[in-house]
Each structure stands twice: as structure tokens, then as C-alpha cells.
Amino acid sequence: MRFGYFDDKAREYVITTPKTPYPWINYLGSENFFALVSHRAGGYCFYRDARLRRLMRYRYNNVPTDVGGRYFYINDGGEVWNPSFAPTNTALDAFECRHGLGYTRITGERKGVRASLLMLVPQGHTAEIHQLTLKNNSEQAKDLKVFSLIEWCLWNAYDDMTNYQRNFSTGEVEVEKNGATLYHKTEYRERRDHYAFYNVNAAVAGYDTDRESFLGLYNEWGEPQVPAAGKSSNSVASGWQPIASHGLDVKLAPGEEKTFVFTLGYVEVPREQKWEKPGIINKKPAHELIAKFSKPEQVDAAMKALADHWSKLLANYSIESSDEKLNRTVNIWNPYQCMVTFNMSRSASYFETGIGRGMGFRDSNQDLLGFVHLVPERARERIIDIASTQFPDGSAYHQYQPLTKRGNNDVGSGFNDDPLWLIFGVAAYIRETGDYGILDEQVPFDNDPKTAVPLFEHLKRSFHHVLNNLGPHGLPLIGRADWNDCLNLNCFSETPDESFQTTGNRTGRTAESVFIAGMFVGVAPDYAYLAEKKGFADEAKKARAEAAKMTDVVLKDGWDGEWFLRAYDFFGKKIGTKENPEAQIFIEPQGFCVMAGIGVEGGQAKKALDSVKERLDTKYGIVLNNPPYTKYHVEIGEITSYPPGYKENAGIFCHNNPWIIIAETVIGRGDRAFEYWKKIAPAYLEEQSEIHRLEPYVYAQMIAGKDAVRHGEAKNSWLTGTAAWNFVAISHYLLGVRPDFDGLRVHPCMGGEVGKFTVTRKCRGAEYRIHVKNSGKGGAPKLVVDGKPVAGDLVPYAKAGSTVIVECEV
Ligand code: GLC
Ligand code: GLC
């Protein structure tokens, strides 16, 4: 069942009912100011850090779900309704929510009044704009009482929801222009140099800044007393819960339309200019920001700038084919989601509260794979930030904080795959840009400037961190965990009150990871190549030799007969073997070992992938392991704490499905690869939205596996490595256009379903138009570049500014 449709021309998903199976959200903002907005106008905004600089309060885990947002209450002849349906849930005659690239437009209509609410964060500004257009489509004159409403968060979102003894007394506001501008200045008196405001570009009939006065102490959001009375109470908050609400009297003749612009802004004020007079905040920066968006024309211009920004970004990789689902995924939604993961990492979604998690060392390097072709300069910056948190021995903080860019001590380090992801990220960046200079960039360890060394040295420490930490079989030690955060082989947790990730009470050097081994073999050629470029021929030679050695170890001690083993535990027992009753096979090593080329010649690769098909594939995607664990194993950790079929315990982790998809292309089975991809690609799941439940325009981290009660149901949409990895799978491997160090590789491998397609790729300043005739047979492509046949699959990089025409038959 569908709950909307794609409008590809407008680059929008159009939701046609407020009653979707879950709140379907969008993100606003692309630089420093961000917002989440659901199709019912729920959500919140923040400046840079979702925990420390939260402007709007939002309640996770609330009843009903998705309460708190930007609400407009319309009192039409005594009846109160919202264009966003929520929170009054008054029936509407028409409803539509259009989620677009960086904006959302919600339109509701009732009894001849059409209210359209456009929300966006204009580029270069720290504000959310709400443009409300009211139109009288009826035959009678309308005398509407309209009330805006947002609830302020007292900045630190964690403190705001826990420390009531303090924060019920701290709230402060100021009111200006009879209430047209409402300021939130809690704690501004002390150490804070920032405040927020909510302005409307019109004369108001009244205002409210105190929640209790607006709602009534025992009233729900859907039954607020001020809108019901049709009159603001001009309340001034003192402590408790400050809000901002404007009251507007709007008279509309039949056919008449009026537009109001609301600016919800954030400003920082230099310390020496904080006050206008004692106790009164300096409003000049707010006035300046308000003046930028006080007219609808200014909002139109901001929308145009936003559209141009996205057109430019998306033009870097686009496809034309007969499959519209493929086109919209590659051209619009997948890169859009990649940019959101770039901005948010794993901090704020409807599944991540914006409080708990910083930027992951591993996650951010992987996210980079999906956005490096969109914003290479920002990828460069990100790499330096990440590498600056590394330790001198090559290990890494698992997470760092976006506001301070410092490693996060709470989560610590010891995830032994982390260091290798840095090589992964840097190689992807250099492939895209050719910027070898980044390797000479001086980068500190643990943010201590005295320790700075060239970035290449960081890669070297990463590589050697694996070699310095090998276990009894010569496989890499796993540490706290590898990619699978929940495979905690040194944890042995017996109490429910500790974290599986930070409780490592076994420091033994026995538990080994075949996944890290595969990854090591996979990144070694890139590392060797970069070493050579830097003139370290010996290091390159060593890297290649170590990779060959590791390959042998994997084939000897990491192979179970039909598939790759997953790991050895603390006691040296095998994990992921047919000898065990549960979790006989895991997805991760099958994907990574085959991507690294291990066993491709000897036939093990094909066997492993056939085992995946037989044992892990389901109607809704490939599960992580099979059979699932059914009870807790102290020596295996968090994975065994999940019910069968969910999350890492045999859920469909969409993040690593693409590893299998890419691995299938490595052995030339494009049809199977494409089939796997379609099972998890959101656009193809639109028709089964009632089962999948989440947004049909973005990937989810997990879909419940075949052993789960709710097989096919997704969770954790938006902020997941799934976005980047699937972009890589579809664009680099299925469609087969990927940047390499010395040229653009063109090697489609996707079966015959999509016969003909054109990829337009911009890279290093040149444009490549690649026309593919795809027979579906696979194998080596035949390339003609600007009229001349070329051997192999590499199109050499052309001069910046040029356009290259590539004909490809495969
Ligand atoms: C989550 C984490 C990621 C981890 C994965 C598997 O997606 O963000 O770092 O690799 O789970 O445990
Ligand atoms: C990963 C996993 C999640 C786990 C978290 C922290 O994100 O997906 O299941 O709870 O790591 O351990």
C-alpha cells in the first residue's frame, strides 16, 4: 500500500495522508543550522550540535508519537484545526506534505480555507523560515484567528529533560514590537552568548510566551485554550516552559490570499556587545536576520538558491534509464540521504535522539564514500578532523564530538577495524579528487598540535595497527568489536547496567576477526599505491606481502568449507561455523573477503556467495547471520542480547547488504546483485509501505529478518551507513562508473533488466557522458572514448572543462 507518490520533476516525495505508518521526516539545513521535520510538522531544530544547542523541545518515546513541532492553529468560526493535521487531529478536506531537498511544504484545507506552510533553512543563515499562506476558497468572508506555536528547549537537550530542579526556574524571554518578535534568552545572563527568537512579519493581535497560559495546565497540545478562545493571553514566561506564539487576526474576502513569514532564528553575540542596556539583550543581530526574510520575495529567492545548490550537487552523478525507480534513487534521494548523513552522522533522527552519539570514526569514514563526489572540499576537512582524533599507535577514539572535534572518552577506543576505515576514506577522497597533497597535510594525534605528522603517517599507523595486533592464527585481533558493534568477544558482561562496548574486562589477545582480515586485504593495495606515490617503495612492497600472507591465513584458518568464518572467540573457538548450532554463517566476512578478492580464483568466493543466497537471503533482504542466537552468550556479547531477527542478531542490516551486492559483481553475477539491491532500495518498497513502515525515499538501517515476528518491518531510517554503501553499490558497481586513481572506471554489471542507460559523471572538472548498451551478459566491457576504442575498462581523466563521450557495450 502507498501513502503518497514521487514527484520526480519537483524532486519531491508527496505524502497524501497524515496517517502514514510512522512519521515520515525530512531534514532542513546544510551548514550550521539544522532541522528535522515530519509530515505533520513535528520535530525540532538546533545549531550545530543537537544536544548542546537545541532550540526546540521534542519528546521522544511520547504518546502519541511525534509531538512537538511548528504548529499553526487556525480558529475558523470557533473550530480549531491545523494544516499539519497534528496536533488537534481535526479532520481535513485535503492534506498534502511535500518533502523536497532541504524544504518541506505542508498544505491542509478545511471548510474553504487552504493553509500552506513552507519550511526551509535558507543557505548561509541560522534560521528556520515558516511561510504560511492562507487562502479563502469559499464564498464567504472569513475572519480567522491564527496562532503560531513553538516550544523552546532550554539549550542542552539532555539537561532539559532531566534536571528539572534547576531548569523549571531558569526560563526567560523578552517581548518586542507588541509580540511580533519573541525572544528566548534563558541563561543568556551567565556564560551563554546566544539567544533565539521567533518573529512574524506582521502586526500581531497578541502573543504568548508561557506554555501553561497557552495550553492550560492539564490540556494536551491538541486542545490548547488560547486558540479555542481565539485570543492570545499576552503571557510572559518566568521559569517553567517558555514558548513562542503569535496571535494573528486574518480577515480574508472570498478568493483572497495572505502570506506571512515567520523567522525562527538563532544568534550569537560577541561578549562585549551582549547587552543593549542592563538586563536587555542586544537585538541588533536578530533584527538583521529578520530583515533578510521579512518579505515573500526574499523567501522565494532563498528557495531558488536552495534548488540551484542541489541541482549543482546532483549533477555530479546522474542517470537516464527506463527504470524510474532506479533514476530517482540515483539522481535524487540516495545522494540526498548521503548529504544528510554527512551533516548529522548518527546524531539526530527519529531514532537517534541527538543526545547520545557523536561522530563515529568508522561511520564518518564510510559516510564519506557517499558524499565525496558531491562536496570534495568538505570531505577533505572531514578527513583531517577524523584523523586528528587518532592515537599515536594507530588506534582511534570510536567517536568524537562535532562541536569540539575532540575524541569522546566515554566511548573510548579499541574497535580494531576503526583505523583501517581511515585508509578507506582517504583513498576514496584521492580517487575522486587526485589531491595527493592531502597526504602531506600536518595532522596531530589526539588533537595535540605538538604531535602533528603528515597524514600519510596516520595511514601508516592505521595499517600497522593491524599488523601489531595479530592473534594466534595470524588474523587481526578484534578488540572491543569490529564493524559489528555487537560482537563483543572480550566483554563478558554479567550485569545489565553496563555497556557492551565499554566494558572490556578481558584483555586477552586471542579473539580474532576474519572481517578485519578481509578489510585489511581489501585496503592494502590502496595503501601500497599511496605509499609508492609518496616514494616509500619498501613500505608498498611490505604492504603487498602482508596482504598476500593475510590472504593465505584467511583461506587456511578463516574458511569453513562453504563460507568464510566470522571470528575466533576469547577461548579460540570458531564463530560462524557449521559446527555451531547457532549463527553458523555471518554476512560480513562473505562480503568483505570477496570484495578484497580472496578466494575469487580458488572458487571459495563463489561458494561463499552461494551460501549467502541459500542461508541468508530472504524476501526483504539478506539477514546478518543464520540461525539467529536464541540465548545470551556471555562470551559473544550484545548480539546475543537481541531477540532473533532484530538488529545485529539476524536482522537485515541494510548497511552490509551492499557488500554482498558488490561482491556479486566481483564474480560477475550482475543480475543477482541487482535483484539484491532492489529488495532494500526504498523506491522499490513504496508499494509495501504498510509492511516496511518507514519512508519510501530513504534507506533504513535495519529491516526485521525472517526469524522476527515482524519480518519486513524497517527501523532507523536516514542516519545509517546504508546510504553511502548503497550509493557505492549502485553507482560504482552495478551501473559501474567509479573514479579510480588514474581514470574513470566504466564496468557496468547489473544483469539485463535495464537494457540501455546513460550516466553523466562530473569528476575532476571534466564531464563524462557514458552511453551504455547493456546486454546483461556481463564480462569485460567494450569502450569507445571520443570515437576511439580503448582496451580495458579505464577512461583516462580528461582536462578540466572538457566533455568526454564514452560508448560502452557490455
Ligand atoms: C551501527 C553503527 C555502526 C556499526 C553498525 C553495526 O550502524 O553506527 O558503526 O558498524 O551499527 O553494528
Ligand atoms: C550499533 C548497533 C546497536 C548497538 C550500538 C551500541 O549501533 O547497531 O545495536 O546498540 O551499536 O552498542
mmCIF file of C-alpha atoms in Angstrom, residues 242-575:
data_model
loop_
_atom_site.group_PDB
_atom_site.id
_atom_site.type_symbol
_atom_site.label_atom_id
_atom_site.label_comp_id
_atom_site.label_asym_id
_atom_site.label_seq_id
_atom_site.Cartn_x
_atom_site.Cartn_y
_atom_site.Cartn_z
ATOM 1 C CA PRO A 242 8.855 29.222 27.682
ATOM 2 C CA ILE A 243 7.193 29.076 24.293
ATOM 3 C CA ALA A 244 6.679 31.479 21.421
ATOM 4 C CA SER A 245 3.238 32.023 19.970
ATOM 5 C CA HIS A 246 1.929 34.844 17.810
ATOM 6 C CA GLY A 247 -1.760 35.622 17.575
ATOM 7 C CA LEU A 248 -2.927 36.980 14.217
ATOM 8 C CA ASP A 249 -6.329 38.233 13.148
ATOM 9 C CA VAL A 250 -6.663 37.361 9.493
ATOM 10 C CA LYS A 251 -9.625 38.590 7.507
ATOM 11 C CA LEU A 252 -9.980 37.061 4.049
ATOM 12 C CA ALA A 253 -12.532 38.039 1.415
ATOM 13 C CA PRO A 254 -13.687 35.211 -0.891
ATOM 14 C CA GLY A 255 -10.750 34.281 -3.115
ATOM 15 C CA GLU A 256 -8.316 36.366 -1.100
ATOM 16 C CA GLU A 257 -4.877 35.116 -0.108
ATOM 17 C CA LYS A 258 -2.433 36.375 2.532
ATOM 18 C CA THR A 259 1.110 35.321 3.231
ATOM 19 C CA PHE A 260 3.029 35.599 6.493
ATOM 20 C CA VAL A 261 6.697 34.917 7.027
ATOM 21 C CA PHE A 262 7.855 33.638 10.414
ATOM 22 C CA THR A 263 11.556 33.529 11.225
ATOM 23 C CA LEU A 264 12.799 31.205 13.924
ATOM 24 C CA GLY A 265 16.372 32.329 14.367
ATOM 25 C CA TYR A 266 19.497 31.742 16.390
ATOM 26 C CA VAL A 267 22.168 34.365 17.002
ATOM 27 C CA GLU A 268 25.458 34.535 18.805
ATOM 28 C CA VAL A 269 26.557 37.873 20.168
ATOM 29 C CA PRO A 270 30.160 38.899 20.867
ATOM 30 C CA ARG A 271 30.647 39.111 24.657
ATOM 31 C CA GLU A 272 31.412 42.802 24.733
ATOM 32 C CA GLN A 273 28.203 43.569 22.804
ATOM 33 C CA LYS A 274 25.808 41.317 24.656
ATOM 34 C CA TRP A 275 23.564 43.939 26.193
ATOM 35 C CA GLU A 276 21.505 46.814 24.882
ATOM 36 C CA LYS A 277 21.074 48.057 28.431
ATOM 37 C CA PRO A 278 21.388 46.240 31.722
ATOM 38 C CA GLY A 279 19.407 43.021 31.505
ATOM 39 C CA ILE A 280 18.144 43.721 27.982
ATOM 40 C CA ILE A 281 19.681 41.672 25.199
ATOM 41 C CA ASN A 282 21.299 43.225 22.167
ATOM 42 C CA LYS A 283 18.756 42.585 19.436
ATOM 43 C CA LYS A 284 20.680 44.040 16.543
ATOM 44 C CA PRO A 285 21.850 40.709 15.141
ATOM 45 C CA ALA A 286 18.286 39.408 15.349
ATOM 46 C CA HIS A 287 16.948 42.459 13.531
ATOM 47 C CA GLU A 288 19.476 41.936 10.774
ATOM 48 C CA LEU A 289 18.485 38.327 10.335
ATOM 49 C CA ILE A 290 14.780 39.172 10.402
ATOM 50 C CA ALA A 291 15.251 41.814 7.715
ATOM 51 C CA LYS A 292 16.665 39.182 5.362
ATOM 52 C CA PHE A 293 13.411 37.212 5.295
ATOM 53 C CA SER A 294 10.658 39.635 6.003
ATOM 54 C CA LYS A 295 9.205 39.572 2.503
ATOM 55 C CA PRO A 296 7.893 36.602 0.486
ATOM 56 C CA GLU A 297 10.210 37.606 -2.403
ATOM 57 C CA GLN A 298 13.167 37.007 -0.113
ATOM 58 C CA VAL A 299 11.825 33.581 0.732
ATOM 59 C CA ASP A 300 11.357 32.847 -2.989
ATOM 60 C CA ALA A 301 14.963 33.828 -3.601
ATOM 61 C CA ALA A 302 16.131 31.554 -0.783
ATOM 62 C CA MET A 303 14.124 28.688 -2.286
ATOM 63 C CA LYS A 304 15.656 29.342 -5.695
ATOM 64 C CA ALA A 305 19.152 29.366 -4.203
ATOM 65 C CA LEU A 306 18.421 26.081 -2.470
ATOM 66 C CA ALA A 307 17.189 24.489 -5.693
ATOM 67 C CA ASP A 308 20.268 25.699 -7.585
ATOM 68 C CA HIS A 309 22.524 24.386 -4.868
ATOM 69 C CA TRP A 310 21.005 20.924 -5.173
ATOM 70 C CA SER A 311 20.957 20.958 -8.964
ATOM 71 C CA LYS A 312 24.650 21.656 -8.939
ATOM 72 C CA LEU A 313 25.448 18.930 -6.423
ATOM 73 C CA LEU A 314 23.281 16.299 -8.033
ATOM 74 C CA ALA A 315 24.702 16.944 -11.488
ATOM 75 C CA ASN A 316 27.912 15.208 -10.428
ATOM 76 C CA TYR A 317 26.350 11.801 -10.994
ATOM 77 C CA SER A 318 23.130 11.246 -12.850
ATOM 78 C CA ILE A 319 21.499 8.535 -14.851
ATOM 79 C CA GLU A 320 18.853 8.316 -17.529
ATOM 80 C CA SER A 321 17.221 4.931 -17.949
ATOM 81 C CA SER A 322 13.844 3.342 -18.490
ATOM 82 C CA ASP A 323 13.610 2.408 -14.797
ATOM 83 C CA GLU A 324 12.179 5.420 -12.990
ATOM 84 C CA LYS A 325 12.793 3.912 -9.558
ATOM 85 C CA LEU A 326 16.445 3.490 -10.385
ATOM 86 C CA ASN A 327 16.630 7.038 -11.745
ATOM 87 C CA ARG A 328 15.037 8.694 -8.751
ATOM 88 C CA THR A 329 17.199 6.750 -6.330
ATOM 89 C CA VAL A 330 20.471 7.558 -8.073
ATOM 90 C CA ASN A 331 19.623 11.085 -9.141
ATOM 91 C CA ILE A 332 17.823 12.421 -6.107
ATOM 92 C CA TRP A 333 17.183 10.506 -2.941
ATOM 93 C CA ASN A 334 20.275 8.426 -2.372
ATOM 94 C CA PRO A 335 22.708 11.363 -2.720
ATOM 95 C CA TYR A 336 20.352 13.499 -0.644
ATOM 96 C CA GLN A 337 20.427 10.943 2.150
ATOM 97 C CA CYS A 338 24.217 10.793 1.838
ATOM 98 C CA MET A 339 24.418 14.544 2.425
ATOM 99 C CA VAL A 340 22.186 14.229 5.465
ATOM 100 C CA THR A 341 24.414 11.518 6.928
ATOM 101 C CA PHE A 342 27.377 13.772 6.200
ATOM 102 C CA ASN A 343 25.740 16.560 8.209
ATOM 103 C CA MET A 344 24.281 14.509 11.043
ATOM 104 C CA SER A 345 26.421 11.421 11.264
ATOM 105 C CA ARG A 346 24.341 9.364 13.726
ATOM 106 C CA SER A 347 23.198 12.206 15.932
ATOM 107 C CA ALA A 348 19.640 13.316 15.241
ATOM 108 C CA SER A 349 16.830 11.393 13.560
ATOM 109 C CA TYR A 350 13.552 9.986 14.821
ATOM 110 C CA PHE A 351 15.603 7.032 16.088
ATOM 111 C CA GLU A 352 18.646 8.913 17.319
ATOM 112 C CA THR A 353 17.822 11.494 19.965
ATOM 113 C CA GLY A 354 20.644 13.861 19.183
ATOM 114 C CA ILE A 355 21.895 13.358 22.702
ATOM 115 C CA GLY A 356 23.776 10.120 22.844
ATOM 116 C CA ARG A 357 26.162 9.760 19.977
ATOM 117 C CA GLY A 358 28.969 11.786 18.497
ATOM 118 C CA MET A 359 30.547 11.286 15.111
ATOM 119 C CA GLY A 360 31.822 7.760 14.607
ATOM 120 C CA PHE A 361 35.371 7.255 13.383
ATOM 121 C CA ARG A 362 34.208 4.284 11.364
ATOM 122 C CA ASP A 363 30.835 5.737 10.445
ATOM 123 C CA SER A 364 32.178 9.052 9.220
ATOM 124 C CA ASN A 365 34.797 7.437 7.023
ATOM 125 C CA GLN A 366 32.144 5.289 5.425
ATOM 126 C CA ASP A 367 29.708 8.164 5.014
ATOM 127 C CA LEU A 368 32.426 9.878 3.057
ATOM 128 C CA LEU A 369 32.082 7.261 0.307
ATOM 129 C CA GLY A 370 28.637 8.637 -0.401
ATOM 130 C CA PHE A 371 29.304 12.381 -0.389
ATOM 131 C CA VAL A 372 32.873 12.783 -1.591
ATOM 132 C CA HIS A 373 31.711 13.313 -5.187
ATOM 133 C CA LEU A 374 29.230 15.967 -4.028
ATOM 134 C CA VAL A 375 31.372 18.129 -1.737
ATOM 135 C CA PRO A 376 35.022 17.045 -2.052
ATOM 136 C CA GLU A 377 36.346 20.100 -0.182
ATOM 137 C CA ARG A 378 34.234 19.281 2.817
ATOM 138 C CA ALA A 379 35.301 15.645 2.625
ATOM 139 C CA ARG A 380 38.877 16.853 2.901
ATOM 140 C CA GLU A 381 38.058 18.825 6.027
ATOM 141 C CA ARG A 382 36.232 15.866 7.499
ATOM 142 C CA ILE A 383 39.196 13.570 6.913
ATOM 143 C CA ILE A 384 41.508 15.927 8.761
ATOM 144 C CA ASP A 385 39.038 16.199 11.656
ATOM 145 C CA ILE A 386 38.748 12.443 11.920
ATOM 146 C CA ALA A 387 42.461 11.754 11.614
ATOM 147 C CA SER A 388 43.204 14.379 14.269
ATOM 148 C CA THR A 389 41.484 12.180 16.855
ATOM 149 C CA GLN A 390 43.658 9.153 16.118
ATOM 150 C CA PHE A 391 46.150 7.914 18.747
ATOM 151 C CA PRO A 392 49.886 7.616 18.022
ATOM 152 C CA ASP A 393 49.707 3.802 17.981
ATOM 153 C CA GLY A 394 47.181 3.952 15.151
ATOM 154 C CA SER A 395 44.152 3.118 17.269
ATOM 155 C CA ALA A 396 41.297 5.586 17.448
ATOM 156 C CA TYR A 397 38.579 7.042 19.589
ATOM 157 C CA HIS A 398 35.430 5.338 18.445
ATOM 158 C CA GLN A 399 33.607 8.672 18.366
ATOM 159 C CA TYR A 400 34.298 12.373 18.503
ATOM 160 C CA GLN A 401 32.101 15.381 19.291
ATOM 161 C CA PRO A 402 31.142 17.632 16.382
ATOM 162 C CA LEU A 403 31.180 20.848 18.400
ATOM 163 C CA THR A 404 34.670 20.376 19.865
ATOM 164 C CA LYS A 405 36.048 17.886 17.330
ATOM 165 C CA ARG A 406 37.636 16.057 20.253
ATOM 166 C CA GLY A 407 37.654 12.318 20.833
ATOM 167 C CA ASN A 408 34.947 11.096 23.164
ATOM 168 C CA ASN A 409 36.332 9.466 26.296
ATOM 169 C CA ASP A 410 33.034 7.893 27.323
ATOM 170 C CA VAL A 411 33.053 5.503 24.438
ATOM 171 C CA GLY A 412 36.838 5.157 24.337
ATOM 172 C CA SER A 413 38.698 3.159 21.752
ATOM 173 C CA GLY A 414 39.709 -0.393 20.926
ATOM 174 C CA PHE A 415 37.436 -1.121 17.972
ATOM 175 C CA ASN A 416 40.091 -2.700 15.863
ATOM 176 C CA ASP A 417 38.524 -2.085 12.473
ATOM 177 C CA ASP A 418 38.426 1.672 13.087
ATOM 178 C CA PRO A 419 41.986 2.511 11.944
ATOM 179 C CA LEU A 420 41.532 0.814 8.566
ATOM 180 C CA TRP A 421 38.483 2.926 7.727
ATOM 181 C CA LEU A 422 40.748 5.959 7.603
ATOM 182 C CA ILE A 423 42.711 4.423 4.729
ATOM 183 C CA PHE A 424 39.395 3.613 3.116
ATOM 184 C CA GLY A 425 38.146 7.186 3.380
ATOM 185 C CA VAL A 426 41.383 8.814 2.257
ATOM 186 C CA ALA A 427 41.665 6.515 -0.767
ATOM 187 C CA ALA A 428 38.110 7.362 -1.795
ATOM 188 C CA TYR A 429 38.870 11.066 -1.456
ATOM 189 C CA ILE A 430 42.026 10.883 -3.564
ATOM 190 C CA ARG A 431 40.341 8.766 -6.225
ATOM 191 C CA GLU A 432 37.698 11.437 -6.560
ATOM 192 C CA THR A 433 39.947 14.484 -6.494
ATOM 193 C CA GLY A 434 43.513 13.482 -7.366
ATOM 194 C CA ASP A 435 44.549 15.590 -4.374
ATOM 195 C CA TYR A 436 47.630 13.648 -3.234
ATOM 196 C CA GLY A 437 48.673 16.776 -1.381
ATOM 197 C CA ILE A 438 46.357 15.799 1.439
ATOM 198 C CA LEU A 439 48.855 13.087 2.368
ATOM 199 C CA ASP A 440 51.374 15.805 3.298
ATOM 200 C CA GLU A 441 48.920 17.723 5.441
ATOM 201 C CA GLN A 442 50.177 18.034 9.044
ATOM 202 C CA VAL A 443 47.714 16.249 11.294
ATOM 203 C CA PRO A 444 48.025 15.798 15.078
ATOM 204 C CA PHE A 445 47.285 12.790 17.232
ATOM 205 C CA ASP A 446 44.504 13.144 19.790
ATOM 206 C CA ASN A 447 44.260 16.822 18.846
ATOM 207 C CA ASP A 448 47.612 17.660 20.384
ATOM 208 C CA PRO A 449 49.268 20.098 17.936
ATOM 209 C CA LYS A 450 52.741 19.149 19.150
ATOM 210 C CA THR A 451 52.346 15.682 17.704
ATOM 211 C CA ALA A 452 51.460 16.658 14.133
ATOM 212 C CA VAL A 453 52.798 14.462 11.334
ATOM 213 C CA PRO A 454 51.872 14.157 7.650
ATOM 214 C CA LEU A 455 48.526 12.465 7.046
ATOM 215 C CA PHE A 456 50.297 9.628 5.255
ATOM 216 C CA GLU A 457 51.935 8.737 8.573
ATOM 217 C CA HIS A 458 48.440 8.323 10.052
ATOM 218 C CA LEU A 459 47.600 5.839 7.330
ATOM 219 C CA LYS A 460 50.796 4.007 8.065
ATOM 220 C CA ARG A 461 49.953 3.779 11.765
ATOM 221 C CA SER A 462 46.496 2.517 10.833
ATOM 222 C CA PHE A 463 47.898 -0.203 8.645
ATOM 223 C CA HIS A 464 50.483 -1.232 11.192
ATOM 224 C CA HIS A 465 47.974 -1.199 13.987
ATOM 225 C CA VAL A 466 46.544 -4.323 12.409
ATOM 226 C CA LEU A 467 49.952 -5.924 11.964
ATOM 227 C CA ASN A 468 50.915 -5.098 15.536
ATOM 228 C CA ASN A 469 47.769 -6.732 16.799
ATOM 229 C CA LEU A 470 47.563 -10.182 15.310
ATOM 230 C CA GLY A 471 46.204 -13.189 17.165
ATOM 231 C CA PRO A 472 47.162 -16.843 17.424
ATOM 232 C CA HIS A 473 46.173 -17.692 13.835
ATOM 233 C CA GLY A 474 47.749 -14.560 12.425
ATOM 234 C CA LEU A 475 44.321 -12.985 11.991
ATOM 235 C CA PRO A 476 43.666 -9.448 13.320
ATOM 236 C CA LEU A 477 42.616 -9.174 16.957
ATOM 237 C CA ILE A 478 39.080 -7.903 17.225
ATOM 238 C CA GLY A 479 39.435 -5.688 20.333
ATOM 239 C CA ARG A 480 36.117 -4.465 21.705
ATOM 240 C CA ALA A 481 34.383 -5.170 18.416
ATOM 241 C CA ASP A 482 34.864 -4.707 14.697
ATOM 242 C CA TRP A 483 32.267 -3.327 12.269
ATOM 243 C CA ASN A 484 29.693 -5.319 14.166
ATOM 244 C CA ASP A 485 29.499 -3.259 17.347
ATOM 245 C CA CYS A 486 27.596 -6.061 18.989
ATOM 246 C CA LEU A 487 30.103 -8.870 18.552
ATOM 247 C CA ASN A 488 31.873 -8.232 21.848
ATOM 248 C CA LEU A 489 34.330 -11.049 22.295
ATOM 249 C CA ASN A 490 36.286 -9.524 25.163
ATOM 250 C CA CYS A 491 33.425 -8.151 27.179
ATOM 251 C CA PHE A 492 31.893 -10.930 29.310
ATOM 252 C CA SER A 493 29.213 -8.737 30.777
ATOM 253 C CA GLU A 494 27.114 -10.285 33.530
ATOM 254 C CA THR A 495 25.264 -7.204 34.671
ATOM 255 C CA PRO A 496 22.552 -5.393 32.752
ATOM 256 C CA ASP A 497 23.732 -1.945 33.793
ATOM 257 C CA GLU A 498 26.894 -1.687 31.799
ATOM 258 C CA SER A 499 27.609 -1.056 28.149
ATOM 259 C CA PHE A 500 28.786 -3.903 25.993
ATOM 260 C CA GLN A 501 31.084 -1.569 24.145
ATOM 261 C CA THR A 502 32.945 -0.002 27.014
ATOM 262 C CA THR A 503 33.139 -2.953 29.351
ATOM 263 C CA GLY A 504 36.097 -4.896 28.117
ATOM 264 C CA ASN A 505 37.124 -6.983 31.049
ATOM 265 C CA ARG A 506 39.141 -9.482 29.066
ATOM 266 C CA THR A 507 42.263 -8.017 27.580
ATOM 267 C CA GLY A 508 43.315 -11.345 26.169
ATOM 268 C CA ARG A 509 44.985 -11.428 22.788
ATOM 269 C CA THR A 510 43.044 -14.334 21.393
ATOM 270 C CA ALA A 511 39.759 -13.170 19.871
ATOM 271 C CA GLU A 512 40.308 -12.622 16.145
ATOM 272 C CA SER A 513 38.203 -11.192 13.336
ATOM 273 C CA VAL A 514 38.030 -12.594 9.812
ATOM 274 C CA PHE A 515 36.133 -9.465 8.841
ATOM 275 C CA ILE A 516 39.083 -7.225 9.712
ATOM 276 C CA ALA A 517 41.318 -9.630 7.816
ATOM 277 C CA GLY A 518 39.168 -9.174 4.706
ATOM 278 C CA MET A 519 39.208 -5.446 5.165
ATOM 279 C CA PHE A 520 42.980 -5.442 5.581
ATOM 280 C CA VAL A 521 43.465 -7.359 2.349
ATOM 281 C CA GLY A 522 40.974 -5.032 0.674
ATOM 282 C CA VAL A 523 42.659 -1.763 1.622
ATOM 283 C CA ALA A 524 46.259 -2.994 1.287
ATOM 284 C CA PRO A 525 46.513 -2.312 -2.484
ATOM 285 C CA ASP A 526 45.312 1.268 -1.972
ATOM 286 C CA TYR A 527 47.688 1.789 0.890
ATOM 287 C CA ALA A 528 50.562 0.326 -1.160
ATOM 288 C CA TYR A 529 49.668 2.532 -4.099
ATOM 289 C CA LEU A 530 49.691 5.664 -1.950
ATOM 290 C CA ALA A 531 52.946 4.615 -0.283
ATOM 291 C CA GLU A 532 54.552 4.279 -3.694
ATOM 292 C CA LYS A 533 53.263 7.679 -4.718
ATOM 293 C CA LYS A 534 54.955 9.130 -1.656
ATOM 294 C CA GLY A 535 58.199 7.414 -2.568
ATOM 295 C CA PHE A 536 58.014 4.674 0.053
ATOM 296 C CA ALA A 537 58.623 1.725 -2.233
ATOM 297 C CA ASP A 538 59.691 -0.571 0.605
ATOM 298 C CA GLU A 539 56.570 0.140 2.559
ATOM 299 C CA ALA A 540 54.484 -0.609 -0.530
ATOM 300 C CA LYS A 541 56.275 -3.878 -1.003
ATOM 301 C CA LYS A 542 55.761 -4.802 2.608
ATOM 302 C CA ALA A 543 52.057 -3.957 2.425
ATOM 303 C CA ARG A 544 51.577 -6.198 -0.592
ATOM 304 C CA ALA A 545 53.493 -9.023 1.023
ATOM 305 C CA GLU A 546 51.475 -8.747 4.241
ATOM 306 C CA ALA A 547 48.236 -8.749 2.276
ATOM 307 C CA ALA A 548 49.292 -11.906 0.428
ATOM 308 C CA LYS A 549 50.164 -13.505 3.740
ATOM 309 C CA MET A 550 46.841 -12.499 5.267
ATOM 310 C CA THR A 551 45.017 -13.924 2.245
ATOM 311 C CA ASP A 552 46.672 -17.275 2.889
ATOM 312 C CA VAL A 553 45.757 -17.142 6.555
ATOM 313 C CA VAL A 554 42.133 -16.411 5.708
ATOM 314 C CA LEU A 555 41.961 -19.262 3.232
ATOM 315 C CA LYS A 556 43.530 -21.614 5.743
ATOM 316 C CA ASP A 557 42.113 -20.621 9.125
ATOM 317 C CA GLY A 558 39.297 -18.307 8.128
ATOM 318 C CA TRP A 559 37.493 -20.705 5.831
ATOM 319 C CA ASP A 560 34.774 -23.061 6.980
ATOM 320 C CA GLY A 561 34.365 -25.202 3.876
ATOM 321 C CA GLU A 562 31.341 -23.462 2.369
ATOM 322 C CA TRP A 563 31.848 -19.915 3.593
ATOM 323 C CA PHE A 564 34.230 -17.640 5.476
ATOM 324 C CA LEU A 565 34.312 -17.942 9.255
ATOM 325 C CA ARG A 566 33.374 -14.860 11.248
ATOM 326 C CA ALA A 567 35.842 -14.881 14.134
ATOM 327 C CA TYR A 568 37.593 -16.797 16.873
ATOM 328 C CA ASP A 569 36.384 -16.055 20.364
ATOM 329 C CA PHE A 570 38.321 -15.452 23.577
ATOM 330 C CA PHE A 571 38.773 -19.200 24.053
ATOM 331 C CA GLY A 572 39.878 -19.716 20.468
ATOM 332 C CA LYS A 573 36.529 -21.252 19.488
ATOM 333 C CA LYS A 574 35.198 -20.620 15.983
ATOM 334 C CA ILE A 575 32.306 -18.237 15.371
#
